[in-house]
mmCIF file of C-alpha atoms in Angstrom:
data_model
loop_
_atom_site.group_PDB
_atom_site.id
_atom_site.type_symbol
_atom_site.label_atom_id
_atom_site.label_comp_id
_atom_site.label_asym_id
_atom_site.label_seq_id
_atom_site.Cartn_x
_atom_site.Cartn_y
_atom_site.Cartn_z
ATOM 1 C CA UNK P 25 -10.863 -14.659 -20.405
ATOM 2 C CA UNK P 26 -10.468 -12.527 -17.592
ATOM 3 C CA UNK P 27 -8.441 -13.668 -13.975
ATOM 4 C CA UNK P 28 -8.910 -12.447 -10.577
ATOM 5 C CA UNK P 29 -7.001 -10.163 -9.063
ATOM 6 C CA UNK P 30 -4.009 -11.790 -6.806
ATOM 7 C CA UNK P 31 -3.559 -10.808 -2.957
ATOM 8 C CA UNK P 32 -1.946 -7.931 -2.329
ATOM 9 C CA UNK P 33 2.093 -7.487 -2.799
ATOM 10 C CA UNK P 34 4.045 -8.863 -0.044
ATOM 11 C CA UNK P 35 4.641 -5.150 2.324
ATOM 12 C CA UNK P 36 7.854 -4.816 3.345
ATOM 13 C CA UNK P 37 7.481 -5.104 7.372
ATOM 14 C CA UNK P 38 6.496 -9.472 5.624
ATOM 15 C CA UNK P 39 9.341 -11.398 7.307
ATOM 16 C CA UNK P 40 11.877 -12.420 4.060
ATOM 17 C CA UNK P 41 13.217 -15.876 3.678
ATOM 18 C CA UNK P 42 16.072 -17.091 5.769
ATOM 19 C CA UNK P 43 18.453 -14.263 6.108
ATOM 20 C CA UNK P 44 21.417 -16.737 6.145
ATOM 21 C CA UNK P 45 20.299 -18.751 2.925
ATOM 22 C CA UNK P 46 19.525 -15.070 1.062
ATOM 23 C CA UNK P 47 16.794 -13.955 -1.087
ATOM 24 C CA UNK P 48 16.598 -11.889 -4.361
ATOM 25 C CA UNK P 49 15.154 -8.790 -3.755
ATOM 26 C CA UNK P 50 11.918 -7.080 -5.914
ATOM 27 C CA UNK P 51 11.234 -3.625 -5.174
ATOM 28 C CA UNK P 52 6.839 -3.651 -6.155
ATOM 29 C CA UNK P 53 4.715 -1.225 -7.975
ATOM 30 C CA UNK P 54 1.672 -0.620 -5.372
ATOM 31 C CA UNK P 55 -0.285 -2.616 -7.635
ATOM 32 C CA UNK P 56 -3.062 -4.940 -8.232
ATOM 33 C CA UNK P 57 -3.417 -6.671 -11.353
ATOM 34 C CA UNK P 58 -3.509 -9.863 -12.290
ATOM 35 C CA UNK P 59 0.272 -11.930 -11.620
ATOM 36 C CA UNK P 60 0.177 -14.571 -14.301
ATOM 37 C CA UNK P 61 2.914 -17.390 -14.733
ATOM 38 C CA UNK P 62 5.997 -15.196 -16.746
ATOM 39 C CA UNK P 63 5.534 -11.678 -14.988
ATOM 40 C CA UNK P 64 7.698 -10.650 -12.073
ATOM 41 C CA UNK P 65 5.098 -10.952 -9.791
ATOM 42 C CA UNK P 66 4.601 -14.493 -9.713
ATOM 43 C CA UNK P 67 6.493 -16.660 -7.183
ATOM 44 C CA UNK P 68 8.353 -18.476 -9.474
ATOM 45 C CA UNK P 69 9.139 -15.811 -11.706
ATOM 46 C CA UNK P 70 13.225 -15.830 -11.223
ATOM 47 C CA UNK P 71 13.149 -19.883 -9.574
ATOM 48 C CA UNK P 72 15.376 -18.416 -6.576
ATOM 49 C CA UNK P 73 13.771 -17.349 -2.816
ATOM 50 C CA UNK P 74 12.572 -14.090 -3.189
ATOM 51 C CA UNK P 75 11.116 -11.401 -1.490
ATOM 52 C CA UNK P 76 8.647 -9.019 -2.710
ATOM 53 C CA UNK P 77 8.452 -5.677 -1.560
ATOM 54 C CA UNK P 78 5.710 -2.669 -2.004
ATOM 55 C CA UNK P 79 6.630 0.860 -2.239
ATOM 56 C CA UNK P 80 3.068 2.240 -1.012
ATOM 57 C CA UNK P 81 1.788 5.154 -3.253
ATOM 58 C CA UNK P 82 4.291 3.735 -6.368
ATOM 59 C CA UNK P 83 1.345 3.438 -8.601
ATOM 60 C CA UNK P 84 1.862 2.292 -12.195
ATOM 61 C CA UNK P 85 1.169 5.801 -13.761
ATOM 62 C CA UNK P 86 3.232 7.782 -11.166
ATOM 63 C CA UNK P 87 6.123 5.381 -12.297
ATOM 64 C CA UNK P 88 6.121 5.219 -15.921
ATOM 65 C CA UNK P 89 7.103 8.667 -16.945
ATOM 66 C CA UNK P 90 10.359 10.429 -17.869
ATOM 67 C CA UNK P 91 12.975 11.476 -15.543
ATOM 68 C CA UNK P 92 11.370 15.028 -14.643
ATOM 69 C CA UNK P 93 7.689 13.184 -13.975
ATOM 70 C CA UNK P 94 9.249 10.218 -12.072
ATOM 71 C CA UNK P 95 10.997 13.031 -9.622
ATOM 72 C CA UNK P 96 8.502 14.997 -9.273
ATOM 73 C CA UNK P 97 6.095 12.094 -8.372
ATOM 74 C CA UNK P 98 8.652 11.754 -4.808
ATOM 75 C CA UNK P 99 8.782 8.583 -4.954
ATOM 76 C CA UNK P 100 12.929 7.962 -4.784
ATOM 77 C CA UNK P 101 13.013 8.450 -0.858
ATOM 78 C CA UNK P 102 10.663 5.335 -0.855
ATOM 79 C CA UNK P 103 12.284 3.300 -2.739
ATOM 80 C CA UNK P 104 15.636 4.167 -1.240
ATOM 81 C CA UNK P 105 14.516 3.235 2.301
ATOM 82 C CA UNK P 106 12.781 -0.172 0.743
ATOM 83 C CA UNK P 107 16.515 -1.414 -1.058
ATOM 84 C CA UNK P 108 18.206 -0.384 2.168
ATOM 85 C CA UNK P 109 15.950 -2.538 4.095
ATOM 86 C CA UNK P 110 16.150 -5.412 1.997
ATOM 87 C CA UNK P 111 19.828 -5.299 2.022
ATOM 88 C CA UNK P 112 19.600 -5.369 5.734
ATOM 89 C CA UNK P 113 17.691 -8.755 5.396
ATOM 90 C CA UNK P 114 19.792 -10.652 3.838
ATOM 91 C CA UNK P 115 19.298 -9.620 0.203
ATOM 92 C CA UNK P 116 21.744 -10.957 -2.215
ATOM 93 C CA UNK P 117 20.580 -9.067 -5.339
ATOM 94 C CA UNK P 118 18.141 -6.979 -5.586
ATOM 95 C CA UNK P 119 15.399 -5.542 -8.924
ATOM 96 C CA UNK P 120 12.529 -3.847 -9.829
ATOM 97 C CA UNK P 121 9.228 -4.286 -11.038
ATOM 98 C CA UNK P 122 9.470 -2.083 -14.128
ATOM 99 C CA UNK P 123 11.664 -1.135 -16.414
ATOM 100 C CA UNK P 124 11.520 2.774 -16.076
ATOM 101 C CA UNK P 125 13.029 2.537 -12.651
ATOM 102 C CA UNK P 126 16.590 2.409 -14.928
ATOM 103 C CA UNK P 127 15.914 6.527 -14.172
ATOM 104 C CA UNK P 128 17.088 5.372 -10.155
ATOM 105 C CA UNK P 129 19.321 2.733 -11.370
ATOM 106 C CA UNK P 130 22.328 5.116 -10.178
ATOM 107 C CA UNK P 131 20.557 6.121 -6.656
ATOM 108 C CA UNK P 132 19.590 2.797 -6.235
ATOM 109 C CA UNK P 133 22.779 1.405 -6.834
ATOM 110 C CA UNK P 134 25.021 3.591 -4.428
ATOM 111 C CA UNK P 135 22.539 2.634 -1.342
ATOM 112 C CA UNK P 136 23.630 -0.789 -0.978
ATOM 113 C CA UNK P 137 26.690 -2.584 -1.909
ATOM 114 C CA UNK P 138 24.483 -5.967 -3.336
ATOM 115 C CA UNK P 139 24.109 -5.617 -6.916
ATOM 116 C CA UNK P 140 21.151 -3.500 -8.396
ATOM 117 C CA UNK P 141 19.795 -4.261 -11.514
ATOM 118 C CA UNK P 142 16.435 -2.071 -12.206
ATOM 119 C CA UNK P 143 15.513 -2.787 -15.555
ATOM 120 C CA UNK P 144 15.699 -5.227 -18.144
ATOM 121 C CA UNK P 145 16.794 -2.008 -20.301
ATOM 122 C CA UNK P 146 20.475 -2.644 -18.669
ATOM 123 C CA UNK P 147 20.727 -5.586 -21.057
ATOM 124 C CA UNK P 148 21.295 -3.369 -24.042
ATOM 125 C CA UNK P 149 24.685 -2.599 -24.081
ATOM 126 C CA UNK P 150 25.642 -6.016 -23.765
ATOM 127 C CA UNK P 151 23.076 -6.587 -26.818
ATOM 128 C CA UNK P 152 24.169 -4.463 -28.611
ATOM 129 C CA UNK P 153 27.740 -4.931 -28.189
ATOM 130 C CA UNK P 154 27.210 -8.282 -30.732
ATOM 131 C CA UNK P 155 24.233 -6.367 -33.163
ATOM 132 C CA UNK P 156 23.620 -3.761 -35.120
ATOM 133 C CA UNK P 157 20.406 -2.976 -33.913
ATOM 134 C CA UNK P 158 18.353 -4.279 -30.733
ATOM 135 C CA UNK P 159 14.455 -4.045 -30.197
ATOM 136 C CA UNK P 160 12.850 -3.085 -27.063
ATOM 137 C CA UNK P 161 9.061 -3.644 -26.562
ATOM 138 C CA UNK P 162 7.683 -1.448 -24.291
ATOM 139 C CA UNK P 163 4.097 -0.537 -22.233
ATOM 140 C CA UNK P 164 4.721 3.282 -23.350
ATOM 141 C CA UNK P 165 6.785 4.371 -26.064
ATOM 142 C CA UNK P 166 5.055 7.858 -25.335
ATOM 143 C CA UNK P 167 7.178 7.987 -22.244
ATOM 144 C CA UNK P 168 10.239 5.643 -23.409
ATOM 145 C CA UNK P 169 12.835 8.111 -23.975
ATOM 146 C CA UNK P 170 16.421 8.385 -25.281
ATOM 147 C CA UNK P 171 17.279 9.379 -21.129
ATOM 148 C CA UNK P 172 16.460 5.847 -20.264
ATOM 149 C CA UNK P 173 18.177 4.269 -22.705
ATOM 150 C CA UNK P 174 21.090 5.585 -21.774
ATOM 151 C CA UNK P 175 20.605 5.807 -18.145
ATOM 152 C CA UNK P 176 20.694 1.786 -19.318
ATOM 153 C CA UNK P 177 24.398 2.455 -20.160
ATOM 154 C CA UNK P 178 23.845 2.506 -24.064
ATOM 155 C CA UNK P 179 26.250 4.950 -25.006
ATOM 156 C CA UNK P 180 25.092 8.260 -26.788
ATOM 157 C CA UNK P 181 26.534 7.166 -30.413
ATOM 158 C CA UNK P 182 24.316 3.893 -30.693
ATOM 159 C CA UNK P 183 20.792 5.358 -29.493
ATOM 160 C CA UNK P 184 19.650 5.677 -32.854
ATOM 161 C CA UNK P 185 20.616 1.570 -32.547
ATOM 162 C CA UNK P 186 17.639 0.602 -30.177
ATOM 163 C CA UNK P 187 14.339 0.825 -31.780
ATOM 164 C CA UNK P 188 11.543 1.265 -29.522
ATOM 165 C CA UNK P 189 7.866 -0.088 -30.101
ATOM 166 C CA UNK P 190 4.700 0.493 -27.618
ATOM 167 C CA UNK P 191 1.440 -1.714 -27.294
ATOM 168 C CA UNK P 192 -1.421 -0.142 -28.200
ATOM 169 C CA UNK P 193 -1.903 2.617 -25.633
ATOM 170 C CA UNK P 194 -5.710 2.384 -25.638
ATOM 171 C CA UNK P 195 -5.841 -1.356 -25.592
ATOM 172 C CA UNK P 196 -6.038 -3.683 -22.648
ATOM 173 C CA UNK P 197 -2.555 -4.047 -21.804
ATOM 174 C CA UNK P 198 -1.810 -0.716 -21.286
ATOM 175 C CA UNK P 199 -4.835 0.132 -19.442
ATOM 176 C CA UNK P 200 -5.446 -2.238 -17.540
ATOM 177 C CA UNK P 201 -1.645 -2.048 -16.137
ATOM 178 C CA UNK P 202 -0.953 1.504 -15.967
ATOM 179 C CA UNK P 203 -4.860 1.925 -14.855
ATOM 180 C CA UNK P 204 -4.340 -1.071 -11.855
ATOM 181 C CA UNK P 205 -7.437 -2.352 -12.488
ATOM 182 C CA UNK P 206 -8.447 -5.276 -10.783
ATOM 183 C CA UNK P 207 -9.228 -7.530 -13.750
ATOM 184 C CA UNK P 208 -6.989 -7.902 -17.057
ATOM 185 C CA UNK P 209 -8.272 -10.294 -20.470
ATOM 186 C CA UNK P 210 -5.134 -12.161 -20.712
ATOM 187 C CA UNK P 211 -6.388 -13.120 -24.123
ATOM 188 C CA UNK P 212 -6.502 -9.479 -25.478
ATOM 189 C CA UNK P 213 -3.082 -8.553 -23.602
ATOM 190 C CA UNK P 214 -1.566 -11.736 -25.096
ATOM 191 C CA UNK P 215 -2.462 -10.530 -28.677
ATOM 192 C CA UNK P 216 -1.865 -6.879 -28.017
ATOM 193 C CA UNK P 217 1.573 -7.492 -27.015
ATOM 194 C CA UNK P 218 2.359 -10.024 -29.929
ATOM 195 C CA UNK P 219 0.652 -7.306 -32.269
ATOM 196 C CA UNK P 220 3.677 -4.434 -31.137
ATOM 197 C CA UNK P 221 6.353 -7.222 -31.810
ATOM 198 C CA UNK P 222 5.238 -7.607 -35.210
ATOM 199 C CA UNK P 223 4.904 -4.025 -36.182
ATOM 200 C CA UNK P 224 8.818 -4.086 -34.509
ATOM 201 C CA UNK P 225 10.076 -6.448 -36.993
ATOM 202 C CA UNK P 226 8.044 -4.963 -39.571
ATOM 203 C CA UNK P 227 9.911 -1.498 -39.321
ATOM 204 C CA UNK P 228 12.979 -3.032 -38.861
ATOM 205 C CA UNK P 229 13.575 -6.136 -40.513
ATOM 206 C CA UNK P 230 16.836 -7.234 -39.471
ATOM 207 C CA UNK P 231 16.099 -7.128 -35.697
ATOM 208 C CA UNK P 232 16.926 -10.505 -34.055
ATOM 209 C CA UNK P 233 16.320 -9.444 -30.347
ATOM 210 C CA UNK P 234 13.953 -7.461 -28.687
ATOM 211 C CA UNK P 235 13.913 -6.584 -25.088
ATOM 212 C CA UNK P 236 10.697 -6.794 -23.253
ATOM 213 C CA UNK P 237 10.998 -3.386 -21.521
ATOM 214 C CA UNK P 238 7.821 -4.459 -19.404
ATOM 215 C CA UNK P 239 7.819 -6.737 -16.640
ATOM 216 C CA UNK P 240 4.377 -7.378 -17.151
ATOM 217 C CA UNK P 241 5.310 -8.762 -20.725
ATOM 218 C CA UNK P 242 7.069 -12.121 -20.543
ATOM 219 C CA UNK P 243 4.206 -14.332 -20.150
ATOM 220 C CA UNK P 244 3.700 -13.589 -23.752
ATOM 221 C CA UNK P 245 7.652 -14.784 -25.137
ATOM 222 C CA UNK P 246 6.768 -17.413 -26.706
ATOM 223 C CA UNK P 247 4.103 -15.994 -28.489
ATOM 224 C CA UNK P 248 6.277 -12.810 -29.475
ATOM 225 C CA UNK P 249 9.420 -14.959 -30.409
ATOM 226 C CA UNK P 250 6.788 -17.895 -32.626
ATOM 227 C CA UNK P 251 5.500 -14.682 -34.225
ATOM 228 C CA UNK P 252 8.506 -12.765 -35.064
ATOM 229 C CA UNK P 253 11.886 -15.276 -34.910
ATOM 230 C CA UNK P 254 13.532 -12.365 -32.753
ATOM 231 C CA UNK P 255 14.909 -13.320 -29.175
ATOM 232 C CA UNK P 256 13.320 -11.763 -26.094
ATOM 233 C CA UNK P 257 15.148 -10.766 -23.336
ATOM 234 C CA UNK P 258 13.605 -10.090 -19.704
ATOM 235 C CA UNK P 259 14.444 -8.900 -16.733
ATOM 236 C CA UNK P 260 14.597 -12.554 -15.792
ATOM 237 C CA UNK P 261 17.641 -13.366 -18.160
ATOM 238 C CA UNK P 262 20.027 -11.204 -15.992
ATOM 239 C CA UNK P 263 22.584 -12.976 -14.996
ATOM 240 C CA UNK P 264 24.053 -10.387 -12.593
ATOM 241 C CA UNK P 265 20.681 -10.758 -10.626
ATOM 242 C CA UNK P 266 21.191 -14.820 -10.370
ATOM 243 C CA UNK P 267 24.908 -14.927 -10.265
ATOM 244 C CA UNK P 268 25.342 -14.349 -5.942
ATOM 245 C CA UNK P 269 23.070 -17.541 -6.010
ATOM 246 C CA UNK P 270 24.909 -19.565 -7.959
ATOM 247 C CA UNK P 271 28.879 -18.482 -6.484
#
């Protein structure tokens, strides 16, 4: 089964929601895969107005990297000016569109006074404050490293607590994602991704939560939580990101 590829990402010169009524803020990929129901990209991914905004020339692969490959891709100037300018218009909040952007979670951060929440990653500490060990599922566990774990805030003593699992890195998922191809088999991705939660709990056994390092990877919860019996966490779960719309 294969979908069409969605319109473009909103650009951020798109006129946000009602400055006065305030809007969560998601800082895009330049991408163009499919958005199904469950990824960040879908309009009814967090169930509060939103805005979506494209950092031009932030392609998947330029993104997904480790801190010295994100840098020298040039890409924080971008992203700095797009946060600013959301703040400006009346963001309350304000994410990301994947979870290796915890490397700017700092730079991000001290831009604007809303909260800044770049990654689903920032969920660990909290995770692991009440486990022994916490999953995370991830698009690249070539390129997941210990510095964005703890640029999550996981402190240095309970790395070796988060165990990290990639999808196949030749399979669809991966390529069709961090290749931005037009057209993605949602069936293939769907078992892909449920495939690297059960090798997770396989090499860990005790794991009862797994965070779904991906934003691209929520569609498939269900799936991964009927296969497994661990808990996923996404980016969507944040309550820091939903909490100015609900004070």
């Amino acid at each position: 089964m294969t979908l069409p590829a969605p319109p473009v990402p909103v650009e951020p010169e798109e006129k946000p929601p009602a400055a006065d009524t305030g809007f969560l803020g998601v800082v895009m990929l330049d991408t163009r895969f499919p958005r199904i129901p469950g990824d960040i990209g879908h309009p009814d991914a967090f169930g509060v107005p939103t805005s979506l905004r494209t950092v031009k020339g932030a392609w998947p692969d330029k993104v997904v990297q480790s801190a010295a490959g994100l840098r020298g891709a040039r890409v924080v100037p971008a992203f700095v000016f797009v946060v600013r300018a959301m703040e400006r218009d009346g963001a309350k909040a304000i994410t990301t569109s994947c979870g290796f952007l915890v490397l700017l979670q700092k730079e991000l951060q001290a831009a604007v006074k809303v909260p800044v929440i770049t990654s689903s990653l920032m969920q660990l500490p909290g995770l692991l404050a009440t486990n022994a060990k916490v999953g995370v599922l991830t698009i690249s566990s070539g390129k997941l490293g210990q510095e964005h774990i703890r640029a999550a805030g996981v402190p240095r003593e309970r790395l070796k607590d988060v165990v990290i699992q990639g999808v196949d890195p030749k399979g669809e998922f991966a390529t069709a994602i961090l290749g931005n191809q037009l057209y993605m088999d949602v069936i293939k991705t769907s078992e892909e991704v449920v495939a690297a939660a059960v090798a997770l709990k396989k090499r860990e056994p005790s794991l009862e939560h797994v965070v779904l390092e991906c934003t691209n990877m929520p569609p498939y919860r269900e799936a991964i939580e009927a296969a497994t019996g661990m808990k996923t966490w996404a980016l969507t779960d944040d309550e820091r990101l939903l909490r100015p719309f609900r004070d």
